[in-house]
Short mmCIF file of N, CA and C in Angstrom, two decimals:
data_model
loop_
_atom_site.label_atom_id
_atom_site.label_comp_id
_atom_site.label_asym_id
_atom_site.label_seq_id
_atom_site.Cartn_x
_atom_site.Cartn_y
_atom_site.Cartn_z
N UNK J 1 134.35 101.97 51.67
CA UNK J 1 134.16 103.09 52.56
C UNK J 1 132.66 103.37 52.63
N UNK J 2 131.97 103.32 53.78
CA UNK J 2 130.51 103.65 54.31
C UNK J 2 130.74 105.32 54.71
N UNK J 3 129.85 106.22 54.00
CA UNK J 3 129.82 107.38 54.14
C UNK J 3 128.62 108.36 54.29
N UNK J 4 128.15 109.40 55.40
CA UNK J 4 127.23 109.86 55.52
C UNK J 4 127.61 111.05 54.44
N UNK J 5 126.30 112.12 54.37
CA UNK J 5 126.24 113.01 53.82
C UNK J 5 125.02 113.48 54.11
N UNK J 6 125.11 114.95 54.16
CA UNK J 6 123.31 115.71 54.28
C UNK J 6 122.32 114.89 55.10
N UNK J 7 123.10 114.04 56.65
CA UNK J 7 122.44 113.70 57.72
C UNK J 7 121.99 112.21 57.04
N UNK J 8 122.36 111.76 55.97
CA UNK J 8 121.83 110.36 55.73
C UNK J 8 123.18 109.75 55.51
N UNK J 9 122.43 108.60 56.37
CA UNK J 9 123.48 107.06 56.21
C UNK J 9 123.24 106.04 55.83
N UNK J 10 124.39 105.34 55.05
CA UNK J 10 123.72 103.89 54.53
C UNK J 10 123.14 103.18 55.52
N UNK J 11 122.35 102.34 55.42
CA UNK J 11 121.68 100.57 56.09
C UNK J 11 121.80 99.98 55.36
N UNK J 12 123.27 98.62 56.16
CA UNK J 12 123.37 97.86 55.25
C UNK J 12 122.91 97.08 56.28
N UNK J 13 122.35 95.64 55.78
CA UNK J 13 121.88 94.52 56.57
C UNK J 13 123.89 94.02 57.27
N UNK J 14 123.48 93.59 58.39
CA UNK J 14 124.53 93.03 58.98
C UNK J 14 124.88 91.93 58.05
N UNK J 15 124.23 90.99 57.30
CA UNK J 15 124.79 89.78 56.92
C UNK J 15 125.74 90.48 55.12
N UNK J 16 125.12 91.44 54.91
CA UNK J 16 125.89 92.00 53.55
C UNK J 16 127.29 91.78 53.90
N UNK J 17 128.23 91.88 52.40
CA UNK J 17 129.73 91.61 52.19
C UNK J 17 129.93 93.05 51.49
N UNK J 18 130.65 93.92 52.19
CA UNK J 18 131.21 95.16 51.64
C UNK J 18 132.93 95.08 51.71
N UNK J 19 133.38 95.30 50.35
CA UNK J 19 134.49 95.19 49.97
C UNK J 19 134.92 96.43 50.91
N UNK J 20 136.34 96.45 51.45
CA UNK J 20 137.24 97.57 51.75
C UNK J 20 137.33 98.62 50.64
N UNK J 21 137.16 97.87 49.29
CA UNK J 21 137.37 99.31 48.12
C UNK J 21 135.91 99.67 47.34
N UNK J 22 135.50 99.05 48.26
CA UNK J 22 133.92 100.06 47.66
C UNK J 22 133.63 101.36 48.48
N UNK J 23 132.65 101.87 47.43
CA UNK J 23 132.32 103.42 48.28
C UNK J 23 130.61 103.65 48.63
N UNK J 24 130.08 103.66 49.61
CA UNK J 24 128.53 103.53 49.71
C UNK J 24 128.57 104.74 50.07
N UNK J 25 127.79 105.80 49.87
CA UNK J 25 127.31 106.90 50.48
C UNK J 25 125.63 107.59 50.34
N UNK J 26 125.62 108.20 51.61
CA UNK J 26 123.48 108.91 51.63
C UNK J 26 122.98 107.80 52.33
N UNK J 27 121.81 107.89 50.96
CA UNK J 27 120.60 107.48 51.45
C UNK J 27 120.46 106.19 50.43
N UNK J 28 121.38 105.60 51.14
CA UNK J 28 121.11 104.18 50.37
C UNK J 28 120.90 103.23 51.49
N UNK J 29 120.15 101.81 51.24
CA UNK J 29 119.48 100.74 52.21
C UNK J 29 120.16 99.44 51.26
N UNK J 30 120.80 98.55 51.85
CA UNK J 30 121.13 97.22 51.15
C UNK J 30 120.77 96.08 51.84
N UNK J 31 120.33 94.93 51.39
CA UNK J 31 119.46 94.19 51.89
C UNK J 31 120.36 93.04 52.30
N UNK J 32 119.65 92.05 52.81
CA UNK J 32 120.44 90.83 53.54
C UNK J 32 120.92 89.95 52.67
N UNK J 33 122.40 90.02 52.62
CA UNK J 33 122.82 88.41 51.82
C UNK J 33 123.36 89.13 50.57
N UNK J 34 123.68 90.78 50.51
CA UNK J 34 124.22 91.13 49.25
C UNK J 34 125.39 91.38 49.39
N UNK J 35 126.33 91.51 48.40
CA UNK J 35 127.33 91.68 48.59
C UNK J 35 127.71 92.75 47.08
N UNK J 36 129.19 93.56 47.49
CA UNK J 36 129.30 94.63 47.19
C UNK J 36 131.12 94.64 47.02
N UNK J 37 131.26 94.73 45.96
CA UNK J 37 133.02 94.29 46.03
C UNK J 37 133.33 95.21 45.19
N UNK J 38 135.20 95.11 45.11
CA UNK J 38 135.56 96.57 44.92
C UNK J 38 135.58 97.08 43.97
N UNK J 39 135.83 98.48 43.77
CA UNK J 39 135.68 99.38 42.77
C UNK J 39 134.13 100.00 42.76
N UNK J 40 133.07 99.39 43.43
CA UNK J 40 131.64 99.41 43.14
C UNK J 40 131.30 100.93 43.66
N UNK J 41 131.09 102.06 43.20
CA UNK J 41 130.08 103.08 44.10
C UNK J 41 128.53 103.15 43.83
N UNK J 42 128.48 103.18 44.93
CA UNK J 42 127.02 103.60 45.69
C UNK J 42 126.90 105.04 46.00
N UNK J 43 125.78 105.76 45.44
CA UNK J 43 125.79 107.27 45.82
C UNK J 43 124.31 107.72 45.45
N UNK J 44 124.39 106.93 46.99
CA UNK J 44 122.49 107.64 47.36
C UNK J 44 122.14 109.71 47.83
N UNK J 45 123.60 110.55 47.34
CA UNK J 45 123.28 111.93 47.59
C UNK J 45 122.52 112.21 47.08
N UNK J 46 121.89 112.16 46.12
CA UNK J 46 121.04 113.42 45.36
C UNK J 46 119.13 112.52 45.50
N UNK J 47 119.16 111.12 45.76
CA UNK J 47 117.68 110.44 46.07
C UNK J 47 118.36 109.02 46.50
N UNK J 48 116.87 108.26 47.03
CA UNK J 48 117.14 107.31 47.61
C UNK J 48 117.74 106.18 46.89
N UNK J 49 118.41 104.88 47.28
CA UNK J 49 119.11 103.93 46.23
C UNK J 49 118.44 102.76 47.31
N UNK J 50 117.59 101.67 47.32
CA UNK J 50 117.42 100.69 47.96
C UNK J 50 117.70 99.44 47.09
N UNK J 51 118.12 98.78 47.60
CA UNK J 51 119.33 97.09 46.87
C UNK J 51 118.70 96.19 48.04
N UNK J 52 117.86 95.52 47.41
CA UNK J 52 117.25 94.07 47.99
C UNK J 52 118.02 92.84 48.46
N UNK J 53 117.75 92.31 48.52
CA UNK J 53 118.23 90.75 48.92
C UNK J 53 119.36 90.14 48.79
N UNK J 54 119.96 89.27 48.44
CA UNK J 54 121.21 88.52 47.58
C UNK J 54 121.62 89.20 46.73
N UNK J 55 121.82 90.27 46.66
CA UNK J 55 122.29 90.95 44.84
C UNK J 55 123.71 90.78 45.34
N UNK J 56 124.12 91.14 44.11
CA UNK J 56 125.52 91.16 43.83
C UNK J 56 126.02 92.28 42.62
N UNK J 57 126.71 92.91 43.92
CA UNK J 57 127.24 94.31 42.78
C UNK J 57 129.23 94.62 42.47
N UNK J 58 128.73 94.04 41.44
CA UNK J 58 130.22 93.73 41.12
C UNK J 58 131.18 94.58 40.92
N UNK J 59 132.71 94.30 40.71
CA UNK J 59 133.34 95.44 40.55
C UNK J 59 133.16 96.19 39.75
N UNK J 60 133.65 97.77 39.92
CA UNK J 60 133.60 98.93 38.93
C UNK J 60 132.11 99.10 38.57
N UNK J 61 131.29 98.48 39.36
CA UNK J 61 129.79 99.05 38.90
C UNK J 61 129.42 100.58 39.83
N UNK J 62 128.52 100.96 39.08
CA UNK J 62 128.09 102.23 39.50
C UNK J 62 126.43 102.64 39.40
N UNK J 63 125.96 102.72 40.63
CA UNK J 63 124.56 102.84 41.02
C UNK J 63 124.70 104.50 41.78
N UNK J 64 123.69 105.03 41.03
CA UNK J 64 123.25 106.64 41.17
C UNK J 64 121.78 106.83 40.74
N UNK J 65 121.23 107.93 41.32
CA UNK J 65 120.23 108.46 40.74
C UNK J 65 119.59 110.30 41.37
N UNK J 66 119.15 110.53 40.32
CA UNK J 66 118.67 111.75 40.60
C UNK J 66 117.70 112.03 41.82
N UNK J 67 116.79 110.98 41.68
CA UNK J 67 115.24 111.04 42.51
C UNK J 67 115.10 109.36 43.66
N UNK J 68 115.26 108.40 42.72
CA UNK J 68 115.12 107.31 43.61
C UNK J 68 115.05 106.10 42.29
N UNK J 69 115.56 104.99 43.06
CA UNK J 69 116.22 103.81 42.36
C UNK J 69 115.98 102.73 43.19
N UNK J 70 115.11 102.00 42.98
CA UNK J 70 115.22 100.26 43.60
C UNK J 70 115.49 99.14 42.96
N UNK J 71 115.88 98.29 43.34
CA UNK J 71 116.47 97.23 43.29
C UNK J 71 115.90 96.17 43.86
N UNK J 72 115.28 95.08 43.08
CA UNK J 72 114.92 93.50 43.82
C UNK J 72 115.63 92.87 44.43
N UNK J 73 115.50 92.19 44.43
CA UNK J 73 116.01 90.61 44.88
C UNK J 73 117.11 89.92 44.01
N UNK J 74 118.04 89.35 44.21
CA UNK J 74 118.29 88.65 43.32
C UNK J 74 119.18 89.02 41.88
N UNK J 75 119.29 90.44 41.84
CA UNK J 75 119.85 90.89 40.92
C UNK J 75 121.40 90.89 41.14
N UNK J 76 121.62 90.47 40.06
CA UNK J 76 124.01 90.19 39.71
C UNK J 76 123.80 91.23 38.78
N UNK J 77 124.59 92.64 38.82
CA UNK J 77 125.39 93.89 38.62
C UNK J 77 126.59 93.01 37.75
N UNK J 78 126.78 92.58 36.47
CA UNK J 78 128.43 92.83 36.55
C UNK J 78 129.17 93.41 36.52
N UNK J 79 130.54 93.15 36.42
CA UNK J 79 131.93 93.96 36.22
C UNK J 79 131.64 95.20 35.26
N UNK J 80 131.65 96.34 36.13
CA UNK J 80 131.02 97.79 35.36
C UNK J 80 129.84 97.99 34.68
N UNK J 81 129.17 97.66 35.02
CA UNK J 81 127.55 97.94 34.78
C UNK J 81 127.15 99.12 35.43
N UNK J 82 126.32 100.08 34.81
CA UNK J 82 125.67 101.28 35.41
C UNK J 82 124.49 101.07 35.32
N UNK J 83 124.18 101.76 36.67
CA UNK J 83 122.08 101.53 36.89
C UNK J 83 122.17 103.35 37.53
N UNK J 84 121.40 104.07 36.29
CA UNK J 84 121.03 105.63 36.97
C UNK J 84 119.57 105.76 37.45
N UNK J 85 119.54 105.40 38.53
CA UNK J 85 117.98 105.73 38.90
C UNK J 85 116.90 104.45 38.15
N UNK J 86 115.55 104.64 38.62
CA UNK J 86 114.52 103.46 37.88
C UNK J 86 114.23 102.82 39.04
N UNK J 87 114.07 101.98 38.19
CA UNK J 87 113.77 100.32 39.27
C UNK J 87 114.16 98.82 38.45
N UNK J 88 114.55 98.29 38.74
CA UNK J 88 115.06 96.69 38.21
C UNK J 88 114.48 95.64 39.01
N UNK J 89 113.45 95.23 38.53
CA UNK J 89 113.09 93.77 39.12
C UNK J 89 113.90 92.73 39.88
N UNK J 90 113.31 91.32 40.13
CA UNK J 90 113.79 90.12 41.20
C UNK J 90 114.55 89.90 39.79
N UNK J 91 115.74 88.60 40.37
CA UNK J 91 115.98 87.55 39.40
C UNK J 91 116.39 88.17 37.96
N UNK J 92 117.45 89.84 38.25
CA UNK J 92 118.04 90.24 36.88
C UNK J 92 119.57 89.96 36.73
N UNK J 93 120.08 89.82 35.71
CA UNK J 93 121.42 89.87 35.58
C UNK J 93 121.37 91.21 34.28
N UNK J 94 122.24 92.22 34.69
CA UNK J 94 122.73 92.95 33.94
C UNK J 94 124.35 92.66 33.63
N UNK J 95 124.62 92.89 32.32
CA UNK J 95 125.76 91.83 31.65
C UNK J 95 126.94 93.56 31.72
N UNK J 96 128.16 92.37 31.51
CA UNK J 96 129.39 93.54 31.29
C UNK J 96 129.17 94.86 30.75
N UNK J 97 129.70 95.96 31.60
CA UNK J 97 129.01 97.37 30.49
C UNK J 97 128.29 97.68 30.48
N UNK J 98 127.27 97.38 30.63
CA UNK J 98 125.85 96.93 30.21
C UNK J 98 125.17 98.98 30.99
N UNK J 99 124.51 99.39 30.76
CA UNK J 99 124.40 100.79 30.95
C UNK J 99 122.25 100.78 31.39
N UNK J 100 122.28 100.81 32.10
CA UNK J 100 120.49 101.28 32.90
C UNK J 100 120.36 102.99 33.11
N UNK J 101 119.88 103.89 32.28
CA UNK J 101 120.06 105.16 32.45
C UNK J 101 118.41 105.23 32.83
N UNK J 102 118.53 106.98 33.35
CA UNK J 102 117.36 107.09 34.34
C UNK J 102 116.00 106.67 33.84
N UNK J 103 115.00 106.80 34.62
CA UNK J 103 113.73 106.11 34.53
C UNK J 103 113.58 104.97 33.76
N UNK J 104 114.55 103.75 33.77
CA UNK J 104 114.72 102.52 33.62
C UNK J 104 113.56 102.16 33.99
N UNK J 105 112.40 101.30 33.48
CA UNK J 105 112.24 100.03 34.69
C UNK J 105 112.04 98.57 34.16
N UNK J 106 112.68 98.09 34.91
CA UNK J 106 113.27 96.30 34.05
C UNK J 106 112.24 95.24 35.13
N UNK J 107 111.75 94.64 34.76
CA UNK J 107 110.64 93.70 35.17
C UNK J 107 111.65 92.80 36.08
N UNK J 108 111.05 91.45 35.99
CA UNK J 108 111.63 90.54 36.56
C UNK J 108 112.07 89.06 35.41
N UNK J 109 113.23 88.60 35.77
CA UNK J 109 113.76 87.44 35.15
C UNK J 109 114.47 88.45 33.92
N UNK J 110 115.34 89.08 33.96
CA UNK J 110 115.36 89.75 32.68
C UNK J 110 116.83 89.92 32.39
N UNK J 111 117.75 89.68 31.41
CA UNK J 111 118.85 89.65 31.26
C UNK J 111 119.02 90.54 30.13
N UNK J 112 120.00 91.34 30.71
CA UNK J 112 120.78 92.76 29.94
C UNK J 112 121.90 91.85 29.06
N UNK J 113 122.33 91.83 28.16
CA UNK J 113 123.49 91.66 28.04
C UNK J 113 124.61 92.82 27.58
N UNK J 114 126.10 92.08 27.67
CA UNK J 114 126.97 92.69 27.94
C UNK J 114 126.88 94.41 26.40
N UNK J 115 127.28 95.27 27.23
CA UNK J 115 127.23 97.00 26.30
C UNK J 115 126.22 96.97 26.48
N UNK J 116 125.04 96.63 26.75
CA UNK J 116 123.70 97.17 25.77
C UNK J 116 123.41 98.57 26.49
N UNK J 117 122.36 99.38 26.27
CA UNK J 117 122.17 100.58 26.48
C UNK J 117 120.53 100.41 26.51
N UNK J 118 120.09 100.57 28.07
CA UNK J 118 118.54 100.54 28.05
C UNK J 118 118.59 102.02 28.68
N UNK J 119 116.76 102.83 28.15
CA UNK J 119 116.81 103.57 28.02
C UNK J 119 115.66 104.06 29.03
N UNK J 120 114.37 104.73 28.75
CA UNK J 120 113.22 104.85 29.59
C UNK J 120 111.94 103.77 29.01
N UNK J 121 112.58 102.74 28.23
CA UNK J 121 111.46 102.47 27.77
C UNK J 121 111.40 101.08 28.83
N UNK J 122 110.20 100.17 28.97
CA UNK J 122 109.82 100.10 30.35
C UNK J 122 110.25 98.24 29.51
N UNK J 123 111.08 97.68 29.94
CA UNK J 123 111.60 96.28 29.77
C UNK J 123 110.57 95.31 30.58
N UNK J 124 109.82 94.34 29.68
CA UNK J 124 108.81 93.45 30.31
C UNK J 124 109.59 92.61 30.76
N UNK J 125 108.86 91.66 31.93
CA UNK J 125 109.17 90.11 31.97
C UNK J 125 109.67 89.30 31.18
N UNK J 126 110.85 88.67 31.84
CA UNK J 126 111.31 87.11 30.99
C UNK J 126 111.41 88.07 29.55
N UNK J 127 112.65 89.40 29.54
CA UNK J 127 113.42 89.35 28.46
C UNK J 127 114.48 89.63 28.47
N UNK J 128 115.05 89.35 27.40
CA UNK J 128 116.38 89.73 27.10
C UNK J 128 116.74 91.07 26.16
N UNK J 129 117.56 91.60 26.79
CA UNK J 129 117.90 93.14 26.17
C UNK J 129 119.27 92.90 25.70
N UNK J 130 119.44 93.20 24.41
CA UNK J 130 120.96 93.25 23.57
C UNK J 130 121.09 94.70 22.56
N UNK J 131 122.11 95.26 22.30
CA UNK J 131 122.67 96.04 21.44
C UNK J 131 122.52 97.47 22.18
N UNK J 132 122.91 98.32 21.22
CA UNK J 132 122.84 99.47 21.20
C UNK J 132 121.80 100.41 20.69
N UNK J 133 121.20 100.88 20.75
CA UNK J 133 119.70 101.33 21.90
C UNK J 133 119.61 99.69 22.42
N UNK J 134 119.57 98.99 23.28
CA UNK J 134 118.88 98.03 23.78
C UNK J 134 117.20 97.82 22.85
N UNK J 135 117.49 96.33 22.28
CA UNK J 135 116.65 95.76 21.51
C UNK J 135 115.85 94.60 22.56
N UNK J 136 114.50 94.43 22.38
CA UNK J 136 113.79 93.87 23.48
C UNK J 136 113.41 92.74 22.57
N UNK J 137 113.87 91.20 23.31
CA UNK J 137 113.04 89.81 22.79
C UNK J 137 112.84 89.24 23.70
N UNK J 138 112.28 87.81 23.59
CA UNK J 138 111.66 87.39 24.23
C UNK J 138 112.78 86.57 25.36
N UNK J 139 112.67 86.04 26.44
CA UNK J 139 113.83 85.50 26.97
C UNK J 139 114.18 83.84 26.82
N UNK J 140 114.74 83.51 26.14
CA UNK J 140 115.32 82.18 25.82
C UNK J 140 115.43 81.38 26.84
N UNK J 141 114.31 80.25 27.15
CA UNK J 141 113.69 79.19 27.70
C UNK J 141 115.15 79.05 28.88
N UNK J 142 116.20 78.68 28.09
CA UNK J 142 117.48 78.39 28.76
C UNK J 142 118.71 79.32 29.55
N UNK J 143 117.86 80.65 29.22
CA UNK J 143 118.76 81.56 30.16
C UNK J 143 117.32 81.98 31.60
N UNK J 144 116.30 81.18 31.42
CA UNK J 144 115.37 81.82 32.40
C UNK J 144 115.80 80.64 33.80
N UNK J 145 116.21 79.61 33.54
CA UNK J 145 116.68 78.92 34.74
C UNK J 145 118.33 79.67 35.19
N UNK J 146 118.77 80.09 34.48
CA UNK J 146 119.86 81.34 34.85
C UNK J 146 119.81 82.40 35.89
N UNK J 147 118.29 82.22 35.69
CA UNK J 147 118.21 83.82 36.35
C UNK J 147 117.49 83.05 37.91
N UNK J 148 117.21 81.62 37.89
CA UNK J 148 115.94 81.54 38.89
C UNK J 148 117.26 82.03 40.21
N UNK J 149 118.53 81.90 40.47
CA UNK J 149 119.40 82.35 41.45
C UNK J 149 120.80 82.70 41.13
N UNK J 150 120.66 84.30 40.10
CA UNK J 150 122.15 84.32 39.72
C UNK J 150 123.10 84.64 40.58
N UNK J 151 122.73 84.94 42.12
CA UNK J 151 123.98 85.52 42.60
C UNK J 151 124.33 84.42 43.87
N UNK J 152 123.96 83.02 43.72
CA UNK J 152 124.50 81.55 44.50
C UNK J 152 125.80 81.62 44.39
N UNK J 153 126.27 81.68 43.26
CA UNK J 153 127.84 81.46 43.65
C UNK J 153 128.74 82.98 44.58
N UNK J 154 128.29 83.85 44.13
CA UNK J 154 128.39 85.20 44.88
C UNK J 154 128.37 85.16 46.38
N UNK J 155 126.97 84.62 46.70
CA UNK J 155 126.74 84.33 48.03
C UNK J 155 128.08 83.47 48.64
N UNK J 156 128.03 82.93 47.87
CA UNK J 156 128.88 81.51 48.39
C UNK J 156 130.64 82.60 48.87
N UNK J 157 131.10 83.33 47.64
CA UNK J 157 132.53 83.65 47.58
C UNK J 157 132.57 84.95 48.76
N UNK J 158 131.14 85.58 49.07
CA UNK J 158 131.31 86.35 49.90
C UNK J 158 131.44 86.10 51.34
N UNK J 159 130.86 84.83 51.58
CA UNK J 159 130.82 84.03 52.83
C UNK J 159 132.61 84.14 52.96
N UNK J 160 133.92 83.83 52.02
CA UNK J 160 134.50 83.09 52.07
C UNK J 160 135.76 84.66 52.84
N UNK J 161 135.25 85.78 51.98
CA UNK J 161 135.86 86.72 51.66
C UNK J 161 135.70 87.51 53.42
N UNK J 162 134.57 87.12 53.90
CA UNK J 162 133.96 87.40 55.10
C UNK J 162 134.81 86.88 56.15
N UNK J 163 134.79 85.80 55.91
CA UNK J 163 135.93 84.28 56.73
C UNK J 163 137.31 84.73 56.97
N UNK J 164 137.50 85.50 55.77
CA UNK J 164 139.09 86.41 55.71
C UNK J 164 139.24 86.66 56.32
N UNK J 165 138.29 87.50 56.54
CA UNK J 165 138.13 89.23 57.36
C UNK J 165 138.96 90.17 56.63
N UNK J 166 138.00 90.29 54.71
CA UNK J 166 138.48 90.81 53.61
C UNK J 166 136.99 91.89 53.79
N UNK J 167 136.15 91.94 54.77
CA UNK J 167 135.09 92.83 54.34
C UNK J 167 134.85 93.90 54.95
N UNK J 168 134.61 95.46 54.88
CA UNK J 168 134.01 96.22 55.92
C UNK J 168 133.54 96.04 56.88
N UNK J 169 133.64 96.76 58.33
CA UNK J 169 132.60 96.34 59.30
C UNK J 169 131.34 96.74 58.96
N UNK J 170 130.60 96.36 58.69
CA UNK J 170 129.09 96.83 58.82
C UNK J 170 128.31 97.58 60.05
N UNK J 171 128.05 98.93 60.05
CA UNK J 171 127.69 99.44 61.29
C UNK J 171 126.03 98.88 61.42
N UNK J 172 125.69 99.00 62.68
CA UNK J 172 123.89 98.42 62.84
C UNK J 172 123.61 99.52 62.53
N UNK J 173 121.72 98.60 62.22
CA UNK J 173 121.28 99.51 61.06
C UNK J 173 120.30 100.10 62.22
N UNK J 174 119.89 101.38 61.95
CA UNK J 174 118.87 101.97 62.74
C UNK J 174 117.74 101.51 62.52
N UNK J 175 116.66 101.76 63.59
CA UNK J 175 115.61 101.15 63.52
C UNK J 175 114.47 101.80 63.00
#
């Protein structure tokens, strides 16, 4: 469901994949080639939410923020992941559970894994975040070709889901 509120409406790029059971609402912008499947809310009411490129926001995830929240390129959301506000770099995967609370900001190439709990403290480049407070190391040579395009196969299943005619209409985006 695409929903206005307080005179703002989503922009989603025409080529995005919006599930029938997702919920987008405000002042949120989603970029070309992402896709958005169900259970996922979006709730740009209270500040802006902008979602870049190819991402992929998986089910039961949940993107909010108080003030304003961006999003790169390239970033895979999984199955219930929360992002409150911040910013998250190109080329992230945030893992199962996995929790981004406000004034996040996660660099680029950087993998959350599954529960962890990042906080305001500012996540560099090419790492990996695990546990509870989220513990910061370095990113393992072999999960950084992981990240160079995690949401290819995404792309691929949303094309397919599209083909259905399993996706929202996408209204045009204003100019």
């Amino acid at each position: 469901m695409i929903r206005s509120i307080d005179g703002k409406t989503p922009q989603i790029h025409p080529s995005a994949f919006i599930s029938e059971a997702a919920y987008i609402v405000g002042d949120v912008v989603i970029g070309e080639g992402t896709s958005v499947w169900p259970g996922a809310v979006i709730r740009g009411d209270y500040g802006r939410i902008i979602i870049g490129r190819n991402c992929s926001i998986q089910d039961n995830c949940v993107i909010h923020t108080d003030d304003y929240l961006e999003m790169g390129d390239n970033v895979l959301m999984t199955h219930g992941a929360v992002i409150h506000g911040g910013y998250v770099g190109n080329n992230v995967m945030i893992g199962v559970n996995a929790v981004c609370l406000e004034d996040c900001r996660v660099g680029n190439y950087v993998l959350i894994g599954a529960g962890a709990i990042v906080t305001g403290v500012p996540i560099p480049d090419e790492s990996l975040v695990i546990g509870v407070p989220g513990r910061i190391r370095e990113l393992p040579p072999q999960h950084r070709q992981r990240l160079e395009n995690p949401t290819a196969r995404y792309q691929e299943n949303a094309k397919r889901f599209i083909a259905a005619g399993l996706g929202l209409q996408v209204p045009a985006m204003e100019s």
